[in-house]
Structures are given as C-alpha cells and as structure tokens.
Amino acid sequence: MATSVLSRKKGVIVGDDVLKLFKYAQEKEFAIPAINVTSSSTVVASLEAARDKKSPIILQMSQGGAAYFAGKGVANGDQQASIAGAVAGAQYIRSIAPSYDIPVILHTDHCAKKLLPWLDGMMDADEKYFKEHNEPLFSSHMIDLSEEEVDWNISTTAKYLKRAAPMKQWLEMEIGITGGEEDGVNNEEVDNNSLYTQPEDIYNIYHTLSAISPYFSIAAGFGNVHGVYKPGNVKLHPELLGKHQKYVKEKTNSKEEKPVFLVFHGGSGSSKKEYTDAISYGVVKVNLDTDLQYAYLTGIRDYVLKKKEYIMSQVGNPDGDDKPNKKFFDPRVWVREGEKTMTTRVQEGLIDFNTAGQI
C-alpha cells in the first residue's frame, strides 16, 4: 500500500512524502496520472476517480489553466491572473482534497522561459505559506526550458531548485522538446531529432541537480507529442528511457537500477504498451490532458443533444407548454454530466498506469 510509506495519508502531500511516493511507484511499477485542472469541477471529477479506484493522483495547473481559475475577465499582462488563479486553485485543492481520503500531489505544469514570472510569483506564495505552515503551498512545480540552449536550461533549473530546496519542494524539468501544441506553446514544426533526449544530457542534469536536492524529476523526450494524432504519426521510443537509467547508473555507480525519476509528457492517445514500457523504465508521472478535455465535453454534449427540447426555453417542453425546465438547465445538472465522463476517463488512466488499487 502506497500510504504505508507516507506520513500524511490523505490530502496534499509534500517533501519527503512526494519522494517516498515516487520511489514506491518505481518499485511497484506504476505511474501517477497528472491531470490538468482548470476549475473546481475538473478538480472534483479527478479526485472522485482516484478515490473510487483507490489511487494517489497528481492535480496540476498550467499557466493558462491557472488564469482560467482566476477568471477570463482578469488581465494577465504580467501573469497576475495566472499567479492569483494558481494560488486560489491550490487553496481550494488543499481544502477539499482530504474529503476524498487519498494522497494528492499539487503541481504546476509547463513553465517556459517567457512564463518565468508566473513561477516566481507562485514561489513567492510558496515561501509565504512555508513561513506559516512549514511546508510550501504547492507540492511541486515544472520548469520547462527545453526550447532553450541546454546549458542555460540546466543552470537556470538549478537556480530554481536551490530556491525550492529549503522547502523540500519538488521540481520537474524538461529536456528534449515535446512536439505538438498545448496551451499556446506550439512545437508542431520542430525537427523530429529534437524530440529524443540523449543520455549524456540526462546524466549532466542528474549530476548537477542531485548535488542540490533529491527532489527533482526529468521529463525526457522519447518522441512525445502533445495532443492526439493518427496512429503511426507519432513514434515513441520508451526503450530510450532504459538507456538513460543505465547510463546514469554506470556514471554514478548508483546502487539503484532506476536512479532517475522520469516523466511521460504527451500521454494522450498512447497505447497501453507504450505506457507500461515507459513505466518499467522508471516513469512515475504521466500527463493526461487532451483526452480528458474531450471526455469532459462528451458528457455535456450528449446531455444537451438528448435534452435539447427541454433547454430551449425556461418554460415549455414536450411534456407541456407550461412545464418548467429549471431542472434541465440548472448548471449543476449538465456540468455534472461532464464530470462523470471525465471521471470515467481518469479511471481508465489509473488502470492503464497500474495506479488503481495502490492505496
């Protein structure tokens, strides 16, 4: 049971508990789905799925998702909406997560160079929260400088890890570009060779960051692409992750077979074998977004199509011209339909990644 290694059994976990959970996941060969959440509705849909499948879960906000949490009407020229939305979302998740009796990692997604002020603002909030509670507001953040020159990527990531280390906060970084498009970051035209990370880079990152803190993971490119594409258009090579682990193990004389905590980006649309192969090589986190966006839509779409004649006006439907329609157009009814279909898709991921039943 994963909770056997945790000091906090439910709610948002931090520090050593995150490290222990990822280590346990490697040992038991499962990965934890990281769900992009944009509202209280997508949060509870994800928590419900994890609770019912007895699984830990990672809830993460992207820069755009965080801004949406604040409200689309809030200006975001200097990332103020994304910072405020991320903090508000984090406070909400911290408040509600214990009700679901599962451990939750509270994370933020891709932060490219141009978005570093967003990360700075969130870490300001982390440090303020740490002074009051002896732990950061967020369990972890992701810094994604994969589009930048490698040395600058590593040195800048190291700078942020030094800031996170006193709080025992986890930091995820990316090396090797994830193709496709997500949340305004478009890598659809990059050279395919850029999608595959070299083992020397993984060792360089591991060597640099492990001297600062053990609380880090690496999203290494092995052909990953954001979004869903036709079969055959995306060529994943998860076996490269095994080569990375072997190279780092040999260079560091590590006793661990899988010394590096790895992350799988661009997971939507991948086959179960691609997932399980990657997990066998030390992947502990798999991002899911595109599939879940579509799943959420389908519940609402199908409800609207089925109940069309009951939502065209406030009064009057096939049952009578004077019949009220409030019980059909109440947002709690049709939004809940989206939550249910999203929950079902999250549960599929929990099963595919061998996370189900781990707590």
Coordinates of N, CA and C in Angstrom, one line a residue, residues 22-231:
F22 N 7.0 8.6 -5.1 CA 7.6 8.3 -6.4 C 8.5 7.1 -6.3
K23 N 9.2 6.9 -5.2 CA 10.1 5.8 -5.1 C 9.3 4.5 -5.0
Y24 N 8.2 4.5 -4.3 CA 7.3 3.4 -4.2 C 6.7 3.0 -5.6
A25 N 6.4 4.1 -6.3 CA 5.8 3.9 -7.6 C 6.8 3.2 -8.6
Q26 N 8.1 3.6 -8.5 CA 9.1 2.9 -9.3 C 9.3 1.4 -8.9
E27 N 9.3 1.2 -7.6 CA 9.4 -0.2 -7.1 C 8.3 -1.1 -7.5
K28 N 7.1 -0.6 -7.5 CA 5.9 -1.3 -7.8 C 5.5 -1.2 -9.2
E29 N 6.2 -0.4 -10.0 CA 6.0 -0.2 -11.4 C 4.6 0.3 -11.7
F30 N 4.3 1.4 -11.2 CA 3.1 2.2 -11.6 C 3.5 3.7 -11.7
A31 N 2.7 4.4 -12.4 CA 2.9 5.8 -12.6 C 1.6 6.5 -12.2
I32 N 1.7 7.8 -11.7 CA 0.6 8.5 -11.2 C 0.1 9.5 -12.3
P33 N -1.1 9.4 -12.7 CA -1.6 10.4 -13.7 C -1.6 11.8 -13.2
A34 N -1.1 12.7 -14.0 CA -1.1 14.1 -13.7 C -2.2 14.8 -14.5
I35 N -3.3 15.3 -13.8 CA -4.5 15.7 -14.5 C -4.5 17.3 -14.5
N36 N -4.6 17.8 -15.7 CA -4.7 19.3 -15.8 C -6.1 19.7 -15.4
V37 N -6.1 20.5 -14.4 CA -7.4 21.0 -13.9 C -7.5 22.5 -14.1
T38 N -8.7 23.0 -14.4 CA -9.0 24.4 -14.7 C -10.1 25.0 -13.9
S39 N -10.7 24.2 -13.0 CA -11.9 24.6 -12.3 C -12.2 23.7 -11.1
S40 N -13.1 24.1 -10.2 CA -13.4 23.2 -9.2 C -14.1 21.9 -9.7
S41 N -14.8 22.1 -10.9 CA -15.5 20.9 -11.5 C -14.5 19.9 -11.9
T42 N -13.4 20.3 -12.6 CA -12.4 19.3 -13.1 C -11.6 18.7 -11.9
V43 N -11.5 19.5 -10.9 CA -10.8 19.0 -9.7 C -11.6 17.9 -9.1
V44 N -12.9 18.1 -8.8 CA -13.6 17.0 -8.1 C -13.8 15.8 -9.0
A45 N -13.9 16.0 -10.4 CA -14.0 14.9 -11.3 C -12.8 14.0 -11.1
S46 N -11.6 14.6 -11.0 CA -10.3 13.8 -10.9 C -10.2 13.2 -9.5
L47 N -10.6 13.9 -8.5 CA -10.5 13.3 -7.1 C -11.4 12.2 -6.9
E48 N -12.6 12.3 -7.5 CA -13.6 11.2 -7.4 C -13.1 9.9 -8.1
A49 N -12.5 10.1 -9.2 CA -11.9 9.0 -10.0 C -10.8 8.3 -9.1
A50 N -9.9 9.0 -8.5 CA -8.9 8.5 -7.7 C -9.4 7.8 -6.5
R51 N -10.3 8.5 -5.8 CA -10.9 7.9 -4.6 C -11.6 6.5 -4.9
D52 N -12.4 6.4 -6.0 CA -13.1 5.2 -6.3 C -12.2 4.1 -6.8
K53 N -11.0 4.5 -7.3 CA -10.0 3.5 -7.8 C -8.9 3.3 -6.8
K54 N -9.1 3.9 -5.6 CA -8.1 3.7 -4.5 C -6.6 4.0 -5.0
S55 N -6.5 5.2 -5.5 CA -5.2 5.6 -6.1 C -4.8 7.0 -5.6
P56 N -3.5 7.2 -5.6 CA -3.0 8.6 -5.5 C -3.2 9.3 -6.8
I57 N -3.1 10.6 -6.8 CA -3.4 11.4 -8.0 C -2.5 12.7 -8.0
I58 N -2.2 13.2 -9.2 CA -1.5 14.5 -9.3 C -2.5 15.4 -9.9
L59 N -2.7 16.6 -9.3 CA -3.5 17.6 -9.9 C -2.6 18.8 -10.3
Q60 N -2.7 19.2 -11.5 CA -1.7 20.2 -11.9 C -2.5 21.3 -12.7
M61 N -1.9 22.5 -12.6 CA -2.5 23.7 -13.4 C -1.4 24.2 -14.3
S62 N -1.8 24.4 -15.5 CA -0.9 25.1 -16.5 C -1.1 26.6 -16.3
Q63 N -0.3 27.4 -17.0 CA -0.4 28.8 -16.9 C -1.7 29.3 -17.4
G64 N -2.2 28.8 -18.5 CA -3.5 29.1 -19.0 C -4.6 28.6 -18.1
G65 N -4.5 27.4 -17.6 CA -5.5 26.8 -16.7 C -5.6 27.6 -15.4
A66 N -4.4 28.1 -14.9 CA -4.4 28.9 -13.7 C -5.1 30.2 -13.9
A67 N -4.9 30.9 -15.1 CA -5.6 32.1 -15.5 C -7.1 31.9 -15.5
Y68 N -7.5 30.7 -16.1 CA -8.9 30.4 -16.2 C -9.5 30.3 -14.8
F69 N -8.7 29.7 -13.9 CA -9.2 29.6 -12.5 C -9.5 31.0 -11.9
A70 N -8.7 32.0 -12.3 CA -8.9 33.3 -11.8 C -10.1 34.0 -12.4
G71 N -10.3 33.6 -13.7 CA -11.4 34.2 -14.5 C -10.9 34.9 -15.7
K72 N -11.5 34.6 -16.9 CA -11.0 35.1 -18.1 C -11.1 36.6 -18.2
G73 N -11.9 37.2 -17.3 CA -12.0 38.7 -17.3 C -10.9 39.4 -16.6
V74 N -9.9 38.7 -16.0 CA -8.8 39.3 -15.3 C -7.6 39.5 -16.2
A75 N -7.1 40.7 -16.2 CA -5.9 41.0 -17.1 C -4.7 40.1 -16.6
N76 N -3.9 39.7 -17.6 CA -2.8 38.8 -17.3 C -1.5 39.2 -18.0
G77 N -1.4 40.5 -18.2 CA -0.2 41.0 -18.9 C 1.1 40.7 -18.2
D78 N 1.1 40.7 -16.9 CA 2.3 40.4 -16.2 C 2.1 39.1 -15.3
Q79 N 1.3 38.2 -15.8 CA 1.0 36.9 -15.2 C 0.2 37.0 -13.9
Q80 N -0.4 38.2 -13.6 CA -1.1 38.4 -12.3 C -2.3 37.4 -12.2
A81 N -3.0 37.2 -13.3 CA -4.2 36.3 -13.3 C -3.7 34.9 -13.1
S82 N -2.6 34.5 -13.8 CA -2.1 33.1 -13.6 C -1.6 32.8 -12.2
I83 N -1.0 33.9 -11.6 CA -0.5 33.7 -10.3 C -1.6 33.6 -9.3
A84 N -2.6 34.5 -9.4 CA -3.7 34.5 -8.5 C -4.6 33.3 -8.7
G85 N -4.8 32.9 -9.9 CA -5.6 31.7 -10.2 C -4.9 30.4 -9.6
A86 N -3.6 30.3 -9.8 CA -2.9 29.1 -9.3 C -2.9 29.1 -7.8
V87 N -2.8 30.2 -7.1 CA -2.8 30.3 -5.6 C -4.3 29.9 -5.2
A88 N -5.3 30.5 -5.8 CA -6.7 30.2 -5.5 C -7.0 28.7 -5.7
G89 N -6.5 28.2 -6.8 CA -6.7 26.7 -7.1 C -6.1 25.9 -6.1
A90 N -4.8 26.2 -5.7 CA -4.1 25.5 -4.7 C -4.8 25.5 -3.4
Q91 N -5.3 26.6 -3.0 CA -6.0 26.7 -1.7 C -7.3 25.9 -1.7
Y92 N -8.0 25.9 -2.8 CA -9.2 25.1 -3.0 C -8.9 23.6 -2.9
I93 N -7.9 23.2 -3.7 CA -7.5 21.8 -3.6 C -7.0 21.3 -2.3
R94 N -6.3 22.2 -1.6 CA -5.8 21.8 -0.2 C -7.0 21.7 0.7
S95 N -8.1 22.5 0.5 CA -9.2 22.5 1.4 C -10.1 21.3 1.1
I96 N -10.3 20.9 -0.1 CA -11.2 19.8 -0.5 C -10.6 18.4 -0.6
A97 N -9.3 18.3 -0.9 CA -8.7 17.0 -1.1 C -8.8 16.0 0.1
P98 N -8.7 16.5 1.3 CA -8.8 15.5 2.4 C -10.1 14.8 2.5
S99 N -11.2 15.4 1.9 CA -12.5 14.8 1.9 C -12.6 13.5 1.1
Y100 N -11.6 13.4 0.2 CA -11.6 12.2 -0.7 C -10.7 11.1 -0.2
D101 N -10.0 11.3 0.9 CA -9.2 10.2 1.6 C -8.1 9.6 0.7
I102 N -7.5 10.4 -0.1 CA -6.4 9.9 -0.9 C -5.3 10.9 -0.9
P103 N -4.0 10.5 -1.1 CA -2.9 11.4 -1.2 C -2.9 12.1 -2.6
V104 N -2.6 13.5 -2.5 CA -2.7 14.3 -3.7 C -1.4 15.1 -3.8
I105 N -0.8 15.0 -5.0 CA 0.4 15.9 -5.3 C -0.2 17.1 -6.1
L106 N 0.1 18.3 -5.5 CA -0.4 19.6 -6.1 C 0.8 20.2 -6.9
H107 N 0.6 20.2 -8.2 CA 1.7 20.5 -9.2 C 1.3 21.6 -10.1
T108 N 2.3 22.3 -10.7 CA 2.0 23.2 -11.9 C 2.8 22.7 -13.1
D109 N 2.1 22.9 -14.2 CA 2.6 22.3 -15.5 C 3.6 23.3 -16.2
H110 N 4.0 23.0 -17.4 CA 5.0 23.7 -18.3 C 5.1 25.2 -17.9
C111 N 6.3 25.5 -17.6 CA 6.6 27.0 -17.4 C 7.8 27.3 -18.3
A112 N 7.6 27.8 -19.5 CA 8.6 28.2 -20.4 C 9.3 29.5 -20.0
K113 N 10.4 29.8 -20.6 CA 11.2 31.0 -20.3 C 10.3 32.3 -20.2
K114 N 9.4 32.4 -21.1 CA 8.6 33.7 -21.1 C 7.6 33.7 -20.0
L115 N 7.4 32.5 -19.3 CA 6.4 32.4 -18.2 C 7.1 32.4 -16.9
L116 N 8.4 32.6 -16.8 CA 9.1 32.5 -15.5 C 8.6 33.5 -14.5
P117 N 8.0 34.6 -14.8 CA 7.4 35.5 -13.8 C 6.2 34.8 -13.1
W118 N 5.6 33.9 -13.8 CA 4.5 33.1 -13.2 C 5.0 32.2 -12.1
L119 N 6.1 31.5 -12.5 CA 6.8 30.6 -11.5 C 7.3 31.4 -10.3
D120 N 7.9 32.6 -10.6 CA 8.4 33.4 -9.5 C 7.3 33.8 -8.5
G121 N 6.1 34.2 -9.1 CA 5.0 34.6 -8.2 C 4.5 33.4 -7.4
M122 N 4.4 32.3 -8.0 CA 3.9 31.1 -7.2 C 4.9 30.7 -6.1
M123 N 6.2 30.8 -6.4 CA 7.2 30.5 -5.4 C 7.2 31.6 -4.3
D124 N 6.9 32.8 -4.6 CA 6.7 33.8 -3.6 C 5.6 33.3 -2.6
A125 N 4.5 32.8 -3.2 CA 3.4 32.3 -2.4 C 3.8 31.1 -1.6
D126 N 4.6 30.2 -2.2 CA 5.1 29.0 -1.5 C 5.9 29.4 -0.3
E127 N 6.8 30.4 -0.4 CA 7.7 30.8 0.7 C 6.9 31.5 1.8
K128 N 5.9 32.2 1.4 CA 5.0 32.8 2.4 C 4.2 31.8 3.2
Y129 N 3.7 30.8 2.4 CA 3.0 29.7 3.1 C 3.9 28.8 4.0
F130 N 5.2 28.7 3.5 CA 6.1 27.9 4.3 C 6.4 28.5 5.6
K131 N 6.5 29.8 5.7 CA 6.7 30.5 6.9 C 5.6 30.3 7.9
E132 N 4.4 30.1 7.4 CA 3.3 29.9 8.3 C 3.0 28.4 8.6
H133 N 3.3 27.5 7.7 CA 2.9 26.1 7.8 C 4.1 25.1 7.8
N134 N 5.3 25.6 7.6 CA 6.5 24.8 7.5 C 6.4 23.8 6.3
E135 N 5.7 24.2 5.3 CA 5.7 23.5 4.0 C 5.2 24.4 2.9
P136 N 5.6 24.2 1.6 CA 5.2 25.1 0.6 C 3.7 24.9 0.2
L137 N 3.1 25.9 -0.4 CA 1.7 25.8 -0.9 C 1.6 24.7 -1.9
F138 N 2.5 24.6 -2.8 CA 2.4 23.6 -3.9 C 3.4 22.5 -3.5
S139 N 3.0 21.2 -3.8 CA 4.0 20.1 -3.7 C 5.2 20.3 -4.6
S140 N 4.9 20.8 -5.8 CA 5.9 20.8 -6.9 C 5.5 21.7 -8.0
H141 N 6.5 22.1 -8.8 CA 6.4 22.9 -10.0 C 7.1 22.2 -11.1
M142 N 6.8 22.6 -12.3 CA 7.5 22.2 -13.5 C 8.1 23.5 -14.2
I143 N 9.4 23.4 -14.4 CA 10.1 24.4 -15.2 C 10.5 23.8 -16.6
D144 N 10.0 24.4 -17.6 CA 10.3 23.8 -19.0 C 11.0 24.8 -19.8
L145 N 12.3 24.6 -19.8 CA 13.2 25.4 -20.7 C 13.8 24.6 -21.8
S146 N 13.0 23.6 -22.3 CA 13.5 22.6 -23.3 C 13.8 23.3 -24.6
E147 N 13.2 24.5 -24.9 CA 13.4 25.2 -26.1 C 14.7 26.0 -26.1
E148 N 15.3 26.1 -24.9 CA 16.5 26.9 -24.8 C 17.7 26.1 -24.9
E149 N 18.9 26.8 -25.0 CA 20.2 26.1 -25.1 C 20.4 25.2 -23.8
V150 N 20.9 24.0 -24.0 CA 20.9 23.0 -22.9 C 21.6 23.5 -21.7
D151 N 22.8 24.1 -21.8 CA 23.5 24.6 -20.6 C 22.7 25.6 -19.8
W152 N 22.0 26.5 -20.5 CA 21.2 27.6 -19.9 C 20.0 26.9 -19.2
N153 N 19.4 25.9 -19.9 CA 18.3 25.2 -19.3 C 18.7 24.6 -18.0
I154 N 19.8 23.9 -17.9 CA 20.3 23.2 -16.7 C 20.6 24.2 -15.6
S155 N 21.4 25.2 -16.0 CA 21.8 26.2 -14.9 C 20.7 27.0 -14.4
T156 N 19.7 27.3 -15.2 CA 18.5 28.1 -14.7 C 17.6 27.1 -13.9
T157 N 17.5 25.9 -14.3 CA 16.7 24.9 -13.5 C 17.4 24.8 -12.1
A158 N 18.7 24.7 -12.1 CA 19.5 24.5 -10.9 C 19.2 25.7 -9.9
K159 N 19.1 26.9 -10.5 CA 18.8 28.1 -9.7 C 17.5 28.0 -9.0
Y160 N 16.5 27.5 -9.7 CA 15.2 27.4 -9.1 C 15.1 26.3 -8.1
L161 N 15.9 25.2 -8.4 CA 15.9 24.1 -7.4 C 16.5 24.5 -6.1
K162 N 17.5 25.4 -6.2 CA 18.1 25.9 -5.0 C 17.1 26.7 -4.2
R163 N 16.2 27.4 -4.9 CA 15.2 28.2 -4.1 C 14.2 27.2 -3.5
A164 N 13.9 26.1 -4.2 CA 12.9 25.2 -3.7 C 13.4 24.3 -2.6
A165 N 14.7 24.0 -2.7 CA 15.3 23.0 -1.8 C 15.0 23.3 -0.3
P166 N 15.1 24.5 0.3 CA 14.9 24.7 1.7 C 13.4 24.3 2.1
M167 N 12.5 24.3 1.1 CA 11.1 23.9 1.4 C 10.9 22.4 1.1
K168 N 11.9 21.7 0.7 CA 11.7 20.3 0.2 C 10.7 20.2 -0.9
Q169 N 10.7 21.2 -1.7 CA 9.7 21.3 -2.8 C 10.3 20.6 -4.0
W170 N 9.4 19.8 -4.7 CA 9.8 19.0 -5.9 C 9.9 20.0 -7.1
L171 N 10.8 19.7 -8.0 CA 10.9 20.5 -9.2 C 11.0 19.5 -10.4
E172 N 10.1 19.6 -11.4 CA 10.2 18.8 -12.6 C 10.8 19.7 -13.7
M173 N 11.7 19.1 -14.5 CA 12.3 19.9 -15.6 C 12.1 19.1 -16.9
E174 N 12.3 19.7 -18.0 CA 12.2 19.0 -19.3 C 13.4 19.3 -20.1
I175 N 13.9 18.2 -20.8 CA 15.0 18.2 -21.7 C 14.6 17.4 -22.9
G176 N 14.7 18.0 -24.1 CA 14.1 17.4 -25.3 C 12.7 17.9 -25.5
I177 N 12.4 18.4 -26.6 CA 11.1 19.1 -26.8 C 10.0 18.1 -27.0
T178 N 8.9 18.4 -26.4 CA 7.6 17.6 -26.6 C 6.9 18.3 -27.8
G179 N 6.7 17.5 -28.8 CA 6.1 18.1 -30.0 C 4.6 18.4 -29.9
G180 N 4.0 18.9 -31.0 CA 2.6 19.2 -30.9 C 2.3 20.6 -30.3
E181 N 1.1 20.8 -29.9 CA 0.7 22.1 -29.4 C -0.1 21.9 -28.1
E182 N 0.1 22.7 -27.1 CA -0.6 22.7 -25.8 C -0.6 24.0 -25.2
D183 N -1.8 24.5 -24.8 CA -1.9 25.7 -24.0 C -1.1 26.9 -24.6
G184 N -1.1 27.1 -25.9 CA -0.4 28.2 -26.5 C 1.0 28.0 -26.9
V185 N 1.6 26.8 -26.5 CA 3.0 26.5 -26.8 C 3.0 25.6 -28.0
N186 N 3.5 26.0 -29.2 CA 3.3 25.3 -30.4 C 4.7 24.7 -30.8
N187 N 4.9 23.4 -30.8 CA 6.1 22.8 -31.3 C 5.8 21.8 -32.4
E188 N 4.8 22.1 -33.2 CA 4.4 21.2 -34.3 C 5.4 21.1 -35.4
E189 N 6.2 22.1 -35.6 CA 7.2 22.2 -36.7 C 8.6 21.9 -36.3
V190 N 8.8 21.4 -35.1 CA 10.2 21.1 -34.7 C 10.8 19.9 -35.4
D191 N 12.1 19.9 -35.5 CA 12.8 18.8 -36.1 C 12.6 17.6 -35.2
N192 N 12.3 16.4 -35.8 CA 12.0 15.2 -35.0 C 13.1 14.8 -34.1
N193 N 14.4 15.1 -34.6 CA 15.5 14.7 -33.7 C 15.5 15.4 -32.4
S194 N 14.8 16.6 -32.3 CA 14.7 17.3 -31.1 C 13.8 16.7 -30.1
L195 N 13.0 15.7 -30.5 CA 12.1 15.0 -29.7 C 12.7 13.9 -28.9
Y196 N 14.0 13.6 -29.1 CA 14.7 12.5 -28.5 C 15.9 13.0 -27.7
T197 N 15.8 12.8 -26.3 CA 16.9 13.3 -25.4 C 18.1 12.3 -25.4
Q198 N 19.3 12.8 -25.3 CA 20.5 12.0 -25.3 C 20.8 11.6 -23.8
P199 N 21.4 10.4 -23.6 CA 21.7 10.0 -22.2 C 22.7 10.9 -21.5
E200 N 23.6 11.5 -22.3 CA 24.6 12.4 -21.8 C 24.0 13.6 -21.1
D201 N 22.9 14.1 -21.7 CA 22.2 15.2 -21.2 C 21.5 14.8 -19.9
I202 N 20.9 13.6 -19.8 CA 20.3 13.2 -18.6 C 21.3 13.1 -17.5
Y203 N 22.4 12.6 -17.8 CA 23.4 12.5 -16.7 C 23.9 13.8 -16.2
N204 N 24.1 14.7 -17.2 CA 24.5 16.1 -16.8 C 23.5 16.8 -15.9
I205 N 22.2 16.6 -16.2 CA 21.1 17.1 -15.4 C 21.2 16.5 -14.0
Y206 N 21.2 15.2 -14.0 CA 21.2 14.4 -12.7 C 22.4 14.8 -11.9
H207 N 23.6 14.9 -12.5 CA 24.8 15.3 -11.7 C 24.7 16.7 -11.1
T208 N 24.1 17.6 -11.9 CA 24.0 19.0 -11.4 C 22.9 19.1 -10.3
L209 N 21.8 18.6 -10.6 CA 20.6 18.8 -9.7 C 20.7 17.9 -8.4
S210 N 21.3 16.7 -8.5 CA 21.4 15.9 -7.3 C 22.3 16.4 -6.3
A211 N 23.2 17.3 -6.7 CA 24.1 18.0 -5.7 C 23.4 19.0 -4.9
I212 N 22.2 19.4 -5.4 CA 21.4 20.5 -4.7 C 20.3 19.9 -3.9
S213 N 19.6 18.9 -4.4 CA 18.4 18.4 -3.8 C 18.0 17.0 -4.4
P214 N 17.4 16.1 -3.7 CA 16.9 14.9 -4.3 C 15.5 15.0 -4.9
Y215 N 14.9 16.2 -4.7 CA 13.5 16.4 -5.0 C 13.4 17.0 -6.5
F216 N 13.7 16.1 -7.4 CA 13.5 16.5 -8.8 C 13.2 15.4 -9.7
S217 N 12.6 15.6 -10.9 CA 12.3 14.6 -11.9 C 12.6 15.2 -13.2
I218 N 12.7 14.4 -14.2 CA 13.1 14.8 -15.6 C 12.1 14.3 -16.6
A219 N 11.6 15.2 -17.4 CA 10.7 14.8 -18.5 C 11.6 14.8 -19.7
A220 N 12.0 13.6 -20.0 CA 13.0 13.3 -21.1 C 12.2 13.0 -22.4
G221 N 12.6 13.6 -23.5 CA 11.9 13.4 -24.8 C 12.2 12.0 -25.4
F222 N 11.2 11.3 -25.7 CA 11.4 10.0 -26.4 C 10.4 9.9 -27.6
G223 N 10.2 11.1 -28.2 CA 9.2 11.1 -29.3 C 7.9 11.7 -28.9
N224 N 7.7 12.2 -27.7 CA 6.4 12.6 -27.2 C 5.9 13.8 -28.0
V225 N 4.5 13.8 -28.1 CA 3.8 14.8 -28.8 C 2.5 15.1 -28.0
H226 N 2.3 16.4 -27.8 CA 1.0 16.8 -27.1 C -0.1 16.6 -28.1
G227 N -1.3 16.3 -27.6 CA -2.5 16.1 -28.4 C -2.6 14.7 -28.8
V228 N -3.6 14.5 -29.7 CA -3.9 13.1 -30.2 C -3.8 13.2 -31.7
Y229 N -3.0 12.2 -32.2 CA -2.8 12.2 -33.7 C -3.1 10.8 -34.2
K230 N -3.2 10.7 -35.5 CA -3.5 9.4 -36.2 C -2.4 8.4 -35.8
P231 N -2.8 7.1 -35.6 CA -1.8 6.0 -35.4 C -0.7 6.0 -36.4

